[in-house]
Amino acid sequence: GQSLEQPSEVTAVEGAIVQINCTYQTSGFYGLSWYQQHDGGAPTFLSYNALDGLEETGRFSSFLSRSDSYGYLLLQELQMKDSASYFCAVKTDNAGNMLTFGGGTRLMVKP
Amino acid sequence: DSGVTQTPKHLITATGQRVTLRCSPRSGDLSVYWYQQSLDQGLQFLIHYYNGEERAKGNILERFSAQQFPDLHSELNLSSLELGDSALYFCASSVADSDSSYEQYFGPGTRLTVT
């Protein structure tokens, strides 16, 4: 089967740095994505890692270690608007573009 | 606004009924994906269409079917509805169907309530 594990909830203060981990066990692996979803909203794409290493996009960075089946999303200089759910997702096939999502991590940013 | 549109926004129907959810992808996108999001199951991939052809199927129930039309819009048909089908249904689109289109753009979703 496919499984992606991430913490269900994380709390941090404004201005801090937070790391959301994701470990996966899937039958196929072609890349790890991160999506952000605010309450009542749609998921929005944040980042994608196909190869090992760190990808940086502004305040957000994402890391992948394929040998450890592990990745993380790093959010720096946290802002109140970063309060949302964050999902990791594995692309599990190459013929199509099927994503298998983790259960999501609810991030609460406090003043 | 992702550019993906979904109708209706909300749908309330009774068990045993059939409904159709509609999705229009972003201009230029050839791939359409359907996802179901419920509290206990999270975000589940249902099906992927590329330029009218089915490309990948997830844990989609036999009571559910989808298609993508020549104008690239897609419909998800849910029949013999059960209480457990109550969920948020998202459509997403991307430019192509493989390596070059890892980013998926999600529509606002259709909230289905089965009573």
mmCIF file of C-alpha atoms in Angstrom, chain A residues 4-51:
data_model
loop_
_atom_site.group_PDB
_atom_site.id
_atom_site.type_symbol
_atom_site.label_atom_id
_atom_site.label_comp_id
_atom_site.label_asym_id
_atom_site.label_seq_id
_atom_site.Cartn_x
_atom_site.Cartn_y
_atom_site.Cartn_z
ATOM 1 C CA LEU A 4 2.707 9.156 3.887
ATOM 2 C CA GLU A 5 3.235 10.194 7.492
ATOM 3 C CA GLN A 6 3.303 13.771 8.692
ATOM 4 C CA PRO A 7 2.540 15.329 12.092
ATOM 5 C CA SER A 8 -1.106 16.220 12.517
ATOM 6 C CA GLU A 9 -0.499 19.558 14.183
ATOM 7 C CA VAL A 10 2.317 22.046 14.747
ATOM 8 C CA THR A 11 2.236 25.336 16.636
ATOM 9 C CA ALA A 12 4.783 28.137 16.304
ATOM 10 C CA VAL A 13 5.053 31.864 16.962
ATOM 11 C CA GLU A 14 5.210 34.669 14.461
ATOM 12 C CA GLY A 15 8.701 35.237 13.122
ATOM 13 C CA ALA A 16 9.891 31.745 14.026
ATOM 14 C CA ILE A 17 10.996 28.856 11.792
ATOM 15 C CA VAL A 18 9.054 25.627 11.578
ATOM 16 C CA GLN A 19 9.823 22.327 9.869
ATOM 17 C CA ILE A 20 7.110 19.898 8.775
ATOM 18 C CA ASN A 21 8.383 16.393 8.134
ATOM 19 C CA CYS A 22 7.023 13.798 5.761
ATOM 20 C CA THR A 23 8.050 10.162 5.506
ATOM 21 C CA TYR A 24 6.653 8.001 2.783
ATOM 22 C CA GLN A 25 6.296 4.382 1.748
ATOM 23 C CA THR A 26 4.949 4.111 -1.769
ATOM 24 C CA SER A 27 5.140 1.568 -4.559
ATOM 25 C CA GLY A 28 6.489 4.194 -6.940
ATOM 26 C CA PHE A 29 8.270 7.481 -6.394
ATOM 27 C CA TYR A 30 8.764 10.221 -8.949
ATOM 28 C CA GLY A 31 8.750 13.304 -6.762
ATOM 29 C CA LEU A 32 7.532 14.934 -3.559
ATOM 30 C CA SER A 33 5.245 17.954 -3.616
ATOM 31 C CA TRP A 34 3.948 20.270 -0.913
ATOM 32 C CA TYR A 35 0.582 21.983 -0.942
ATOM 33 C CA GLN A 36 -0.932 24.586 1.368
ATOM 34 C CA GLN A 37 -4.633 24.677 2.153
ATOM 35 C CA HIS A 38 -6.363 27.384 4.168
ATOM 36 C CA ASP A 39 -9.629 26.530 5.909
ATOM 37 C CA GLY A 40 -12.415 26.489 3.355
ATOM 38 C CA GLY A 41 -9.979 26.916 0.488
ATOM 39 C CA ALA A 42 -8.391 24.837 -2.220
ATOM 40 C CA PRO A 43 -4.917 23.308 -2.027
ATOM 41 C CA THR A 44 -2.264 25.504 -3.627
ATOM 42 C CA PHE A 45 1.095 24.263 -4.857
ATOM 43 C CA LEU A 46 4.178 25.284 -2.878
ATOM 44 C CA SER A 47 7.115 23.196 -4.080
ATOM 45 C CA TYR A 48 8.323 20.022 -5.766
ATOM 46 C CA ASN A 49 11.435 17.898 -5.300
ATOM 47 C CA ALA A 50 12.311 15.146 -7.749
ATOM 48 C CA LEU A 51 15.966 14.901 -6.730
#
